[in-house]
Coordinates of C-alpha atoms in Angstrom, one line a residue:
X4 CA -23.0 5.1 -15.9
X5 CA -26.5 3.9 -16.7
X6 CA -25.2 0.7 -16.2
X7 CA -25.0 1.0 -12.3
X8 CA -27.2 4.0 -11.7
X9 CA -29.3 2.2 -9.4
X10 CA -26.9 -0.1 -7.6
X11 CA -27.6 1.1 -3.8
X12 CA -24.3 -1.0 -3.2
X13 CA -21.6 0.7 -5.3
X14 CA -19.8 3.7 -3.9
X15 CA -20.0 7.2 -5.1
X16 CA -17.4 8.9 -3.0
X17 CA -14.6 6.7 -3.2
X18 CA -12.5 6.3 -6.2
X19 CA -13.5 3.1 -8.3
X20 CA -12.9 2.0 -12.1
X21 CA -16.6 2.2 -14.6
X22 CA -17.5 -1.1 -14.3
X23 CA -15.7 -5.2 -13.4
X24 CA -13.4 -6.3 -11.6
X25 CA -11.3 -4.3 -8.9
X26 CA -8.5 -5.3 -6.5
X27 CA -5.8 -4.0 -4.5
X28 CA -4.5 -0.6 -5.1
X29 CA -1.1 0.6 -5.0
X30 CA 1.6 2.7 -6.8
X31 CA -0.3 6.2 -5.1
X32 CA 1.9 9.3 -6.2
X33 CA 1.5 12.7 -7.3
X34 CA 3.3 13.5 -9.7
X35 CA 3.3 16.3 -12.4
X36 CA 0.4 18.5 -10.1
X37 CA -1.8 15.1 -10.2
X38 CA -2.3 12.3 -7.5
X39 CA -2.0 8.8 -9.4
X40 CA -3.7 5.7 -8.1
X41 CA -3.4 2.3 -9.2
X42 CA -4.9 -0.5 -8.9
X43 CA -5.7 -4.4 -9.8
X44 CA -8.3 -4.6 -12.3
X45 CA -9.6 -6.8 -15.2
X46 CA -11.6 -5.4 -17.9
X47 CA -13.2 -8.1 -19.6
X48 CA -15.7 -9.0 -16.2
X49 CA -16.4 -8.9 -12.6
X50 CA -14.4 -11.9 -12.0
X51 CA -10.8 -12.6 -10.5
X52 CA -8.2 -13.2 -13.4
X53 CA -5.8 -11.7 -16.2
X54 CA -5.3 -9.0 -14.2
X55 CA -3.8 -5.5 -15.3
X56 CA -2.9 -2.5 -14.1
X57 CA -5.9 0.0 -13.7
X58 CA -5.2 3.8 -13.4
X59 CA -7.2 6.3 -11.5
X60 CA -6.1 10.1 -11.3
X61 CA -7.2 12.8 -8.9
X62 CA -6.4 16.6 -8.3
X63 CA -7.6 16.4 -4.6
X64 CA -8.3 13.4 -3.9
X65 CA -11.5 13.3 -3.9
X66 CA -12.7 12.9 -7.1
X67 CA -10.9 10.7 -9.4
X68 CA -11.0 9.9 -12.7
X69 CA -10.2 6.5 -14.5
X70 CA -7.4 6.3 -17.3
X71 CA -6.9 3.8 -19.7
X72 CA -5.2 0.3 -18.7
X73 CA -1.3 1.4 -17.5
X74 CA -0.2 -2.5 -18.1
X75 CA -1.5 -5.2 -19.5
X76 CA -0.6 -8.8 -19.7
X77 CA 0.7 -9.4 -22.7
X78 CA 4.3 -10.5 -21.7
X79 CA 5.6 -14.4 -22.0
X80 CA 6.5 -13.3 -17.9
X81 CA 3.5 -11.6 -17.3
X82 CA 1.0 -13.4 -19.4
X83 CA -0.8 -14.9 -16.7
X84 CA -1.1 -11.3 -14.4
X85 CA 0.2 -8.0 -14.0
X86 CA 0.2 -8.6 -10.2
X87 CA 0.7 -5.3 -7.9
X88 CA 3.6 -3.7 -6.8
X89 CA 4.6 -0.4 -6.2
X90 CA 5.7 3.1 -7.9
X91 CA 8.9 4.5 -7.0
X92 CA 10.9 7.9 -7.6
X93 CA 14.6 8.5 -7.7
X94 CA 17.1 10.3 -9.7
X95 CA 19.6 7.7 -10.1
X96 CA 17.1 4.2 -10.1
X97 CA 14.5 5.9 -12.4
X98 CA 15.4 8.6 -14.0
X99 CA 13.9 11.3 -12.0
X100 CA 10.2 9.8 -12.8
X101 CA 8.4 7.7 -11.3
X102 CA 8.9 4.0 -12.6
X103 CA 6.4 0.9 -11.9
X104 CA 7.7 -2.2 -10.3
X105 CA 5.5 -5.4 -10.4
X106 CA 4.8 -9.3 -10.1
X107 CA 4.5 -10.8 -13.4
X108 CA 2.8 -14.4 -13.3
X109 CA 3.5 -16.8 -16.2
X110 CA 2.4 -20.6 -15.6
X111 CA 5.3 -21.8 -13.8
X112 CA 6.4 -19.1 -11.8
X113 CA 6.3 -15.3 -10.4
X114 CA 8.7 -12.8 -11.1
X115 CA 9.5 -9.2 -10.6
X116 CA 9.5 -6.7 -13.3
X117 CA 10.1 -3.2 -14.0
X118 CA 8.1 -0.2 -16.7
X119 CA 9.0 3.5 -17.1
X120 CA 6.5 6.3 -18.0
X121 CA 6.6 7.5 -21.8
X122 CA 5.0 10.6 -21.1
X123 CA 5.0 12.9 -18.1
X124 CA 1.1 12.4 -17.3
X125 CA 2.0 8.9 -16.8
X126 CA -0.8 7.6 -19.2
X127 CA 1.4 5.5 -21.2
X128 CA 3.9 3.0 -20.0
X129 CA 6.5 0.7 -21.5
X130 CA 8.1 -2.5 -19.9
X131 CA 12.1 -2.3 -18.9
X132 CA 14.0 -4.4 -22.0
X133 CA 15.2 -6.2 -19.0
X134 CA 12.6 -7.6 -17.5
X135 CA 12.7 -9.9 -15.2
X136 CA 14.8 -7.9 -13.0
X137 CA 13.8 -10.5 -10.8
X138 CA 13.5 -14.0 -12.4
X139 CA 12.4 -16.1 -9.8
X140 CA 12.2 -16.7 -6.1
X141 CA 14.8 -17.0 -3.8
X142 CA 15.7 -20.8 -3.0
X143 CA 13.8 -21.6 0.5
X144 CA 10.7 -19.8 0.3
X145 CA 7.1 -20.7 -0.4
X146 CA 6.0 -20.8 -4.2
X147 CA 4.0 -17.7 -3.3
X148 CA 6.5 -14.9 -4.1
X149 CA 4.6 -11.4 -5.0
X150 CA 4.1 -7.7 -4.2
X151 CA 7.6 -5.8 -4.3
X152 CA 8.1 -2.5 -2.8
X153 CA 11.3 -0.4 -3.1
X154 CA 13.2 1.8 0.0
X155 CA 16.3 3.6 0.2
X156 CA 18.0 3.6 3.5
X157 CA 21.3 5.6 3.1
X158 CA 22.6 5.6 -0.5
X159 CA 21.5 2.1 -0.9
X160 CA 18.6 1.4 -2.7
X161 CA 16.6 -2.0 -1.1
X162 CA 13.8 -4.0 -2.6
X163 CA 11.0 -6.0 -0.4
X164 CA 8.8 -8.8 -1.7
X165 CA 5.9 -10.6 0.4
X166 CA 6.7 -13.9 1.2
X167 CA 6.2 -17.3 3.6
X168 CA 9.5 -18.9 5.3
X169 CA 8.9 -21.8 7.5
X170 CA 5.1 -21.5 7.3
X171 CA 5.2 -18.3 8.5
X172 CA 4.7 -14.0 7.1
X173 CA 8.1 -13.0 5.5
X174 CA 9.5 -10.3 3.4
X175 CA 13.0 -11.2 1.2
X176 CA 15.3 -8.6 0.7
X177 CA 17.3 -7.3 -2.3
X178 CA 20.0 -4.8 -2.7
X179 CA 20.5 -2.8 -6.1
X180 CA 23.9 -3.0 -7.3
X181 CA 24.3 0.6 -9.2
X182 CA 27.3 -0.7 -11.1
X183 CA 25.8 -3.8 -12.7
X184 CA 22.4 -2.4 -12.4
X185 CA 20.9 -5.6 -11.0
X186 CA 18.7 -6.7 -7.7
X187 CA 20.7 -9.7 -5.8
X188 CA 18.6 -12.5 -5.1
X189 CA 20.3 -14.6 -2.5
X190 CA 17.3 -15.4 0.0
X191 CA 17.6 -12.9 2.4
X192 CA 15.3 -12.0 4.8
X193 CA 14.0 -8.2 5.3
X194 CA 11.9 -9.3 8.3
X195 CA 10.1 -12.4 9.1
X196 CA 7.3 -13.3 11.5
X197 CA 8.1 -14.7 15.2
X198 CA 4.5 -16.1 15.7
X199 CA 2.1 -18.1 13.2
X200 CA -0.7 -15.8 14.5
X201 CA 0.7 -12.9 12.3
X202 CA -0.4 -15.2 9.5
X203 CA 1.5 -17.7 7.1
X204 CA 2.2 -15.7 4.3
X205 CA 2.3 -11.7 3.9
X206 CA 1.4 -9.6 1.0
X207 CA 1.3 -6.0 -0.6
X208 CA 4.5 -5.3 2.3
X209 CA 5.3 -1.7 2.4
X210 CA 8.1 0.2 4.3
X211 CA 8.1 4.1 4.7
X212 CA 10.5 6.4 6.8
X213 CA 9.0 8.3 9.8
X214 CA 10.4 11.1 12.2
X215 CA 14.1 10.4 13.8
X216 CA 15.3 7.5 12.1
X217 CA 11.9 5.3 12.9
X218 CA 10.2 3.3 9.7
X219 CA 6.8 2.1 9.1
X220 CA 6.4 -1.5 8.0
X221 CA 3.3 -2.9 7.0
X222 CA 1.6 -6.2 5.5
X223 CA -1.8 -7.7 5.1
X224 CA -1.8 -10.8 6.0
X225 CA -3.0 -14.2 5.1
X226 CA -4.1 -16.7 7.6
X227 CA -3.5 -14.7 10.6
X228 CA -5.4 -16.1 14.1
X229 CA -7.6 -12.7 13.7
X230 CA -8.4 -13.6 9.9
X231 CA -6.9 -11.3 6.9
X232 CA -6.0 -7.5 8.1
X233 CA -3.4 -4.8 8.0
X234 CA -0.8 -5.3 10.7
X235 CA 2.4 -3.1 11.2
X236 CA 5.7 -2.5 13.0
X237 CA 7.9 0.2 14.1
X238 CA 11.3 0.1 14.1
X239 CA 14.8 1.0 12.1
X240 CA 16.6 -0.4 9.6
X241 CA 19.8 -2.1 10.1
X242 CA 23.2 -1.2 8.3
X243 CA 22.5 -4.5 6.0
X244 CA 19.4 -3.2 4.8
X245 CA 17.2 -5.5 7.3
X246 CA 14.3 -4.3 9.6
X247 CA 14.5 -4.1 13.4
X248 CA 10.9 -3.7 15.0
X249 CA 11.1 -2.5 18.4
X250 CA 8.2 -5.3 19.6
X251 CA 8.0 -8.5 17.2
X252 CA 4.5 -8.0 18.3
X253 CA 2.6 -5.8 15.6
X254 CA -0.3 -3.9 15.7
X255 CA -3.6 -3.1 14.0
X256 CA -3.9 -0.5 11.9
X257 CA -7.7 -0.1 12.2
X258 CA -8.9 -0.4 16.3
X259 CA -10.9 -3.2 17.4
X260 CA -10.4 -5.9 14.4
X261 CA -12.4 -3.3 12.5
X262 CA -10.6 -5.5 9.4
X263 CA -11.6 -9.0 10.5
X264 CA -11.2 -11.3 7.7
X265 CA -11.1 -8.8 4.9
X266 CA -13.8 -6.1 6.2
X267 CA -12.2 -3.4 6.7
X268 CA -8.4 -1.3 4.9
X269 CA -6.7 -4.1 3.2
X270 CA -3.3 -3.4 1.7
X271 CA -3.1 0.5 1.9
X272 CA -0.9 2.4 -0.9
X273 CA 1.1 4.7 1.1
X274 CA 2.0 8.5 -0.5
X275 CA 4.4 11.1 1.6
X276 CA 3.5 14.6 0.8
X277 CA 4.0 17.9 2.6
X278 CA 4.4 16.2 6.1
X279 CA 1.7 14.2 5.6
X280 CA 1.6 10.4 5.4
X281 CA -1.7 9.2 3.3
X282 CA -2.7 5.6 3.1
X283 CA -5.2 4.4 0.5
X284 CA -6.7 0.8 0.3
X285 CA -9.3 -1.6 -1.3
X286 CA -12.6 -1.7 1.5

């Protein structure tokens, strides 16, 4: 604390690790009478690189604490990032608790992985004996091939990953077999962008059920014509797992390109409790 006692420029009311580098959050869950935050973060400086998993926990909030490391990089498929992801509940996919699914970076390629909890406070975390569950991208998409989020529509469970296609914003889509217990990785396309100006590559996608069968979906994006923000659709998702926005046109979701090239909410961690819809992001 004495480190940054004086630093007029660091934040005291919103959550942050002690001290170096800090990225995108995501994974935001309560679980176990305690909100969960994670978040991109390496340890060893205030510099992009090696990144882990950081851990940030909260009883309202507002004031948050920081954990020890949940992952670190220390897997030939991970070795060079734990990249983000998201956290995920379910009986059947994860045991009733709530199980981490992320990008791991070696030097050749990105993949996506899987860890489960060791203890109930979610402090300790070991990598799925299976990993990649994911080993690679699908065939016809940009090298870039990161940030998976996982939905259930129905009694199918669906996995999302950000994505380019044809130079433009694209999430793939997977489908969990319950019987072989594996993601299919055939190429398909969860939603893709009609217009270059919705940028050439998406990230961090998420997709979250709303009132009367609408969904949420959501992506910051990367080389948009109004620079690097949060854009989103509503819509409903098709029998095949796909999305179906009611405009292809998205909006904002700050007013008046508050987010301009990176000013504002980027890539917002979205947690569904009590009626209640709350978003959490890097600023």
């Amino acid at each position: 604390k004495s480190r940054h006692e004086n630093d007029i420029q660091r934040p005291v009311f919103h959550g942050l690790p002690a001290t170096n580098w800090t990225n995108e959050p995501h994974g935001l869950v309560y679980f176990n009478n305690k909100y969960h935050l994670f978040f991109q973060k390496n340890a060893n400086g205030p510099y992009w690189g090696k990144l882990h998993w950081g851990h940030l926990t909260s009883d309202d909030l507002l004031n948050w604490k920081e954990e020890k490391i949940a992952l670190s990089n220390f897997s030939s498929y991970d070795v060079k990032g734990v990249w983000s992801g998201c956290v995920f509940t379910d009986d059947v996919l994860t045991g009733g608790k709530p199980g981490i699914f992320y990008t791991g970076a070696d030097y050749v390629k990105a993949s996506i992985n899987q860890a489960e909890p060791v203890d109930d406070n979610l402090i300790n975390w070991t990598k799925n004996t299976t990993n990649p569950i994911i080993p690679n991208r699908p065939a016809g998409l940009s090298d870039d091939f990161r940030d998976p989020y996982i939905f259930k529509s129905g009694n199918e469970f669906y996995l999302i990953v950000g994505t380019s296609k044809d130079g433009k914003g694209a999430a793939t889509l997977h489908k969990y077999d319950a019987a072989a217990k594996k993601w299919s990785n055939d190429g398909s396309i969860f939603y893709k962008s009609e217009s270059t100006n919705y940028g050439f590559f998406w990230e961090m996608p998420v997709i979250v059920p709303m009132n009367d069968g609408k969904w949420l979906f959501l992506v910051t994006t990367l080389g948009a014509s109004s620079g690097t923000e949060t854009l989103y659709w509503v819509g409903t998702i098709n029998p095949d797992g796909t999305f179906n926005p009611y405009s292809s046109i998205p909006k904002e979701v700050e007013l008046g390109n508050m987010s301009t090239n990176g000013y504002g909410l980027l890539s917002p961690s979205l947690l569904q409790k009590d009626g209640k819809t709350i978003a959490l992001g890097i600023v």
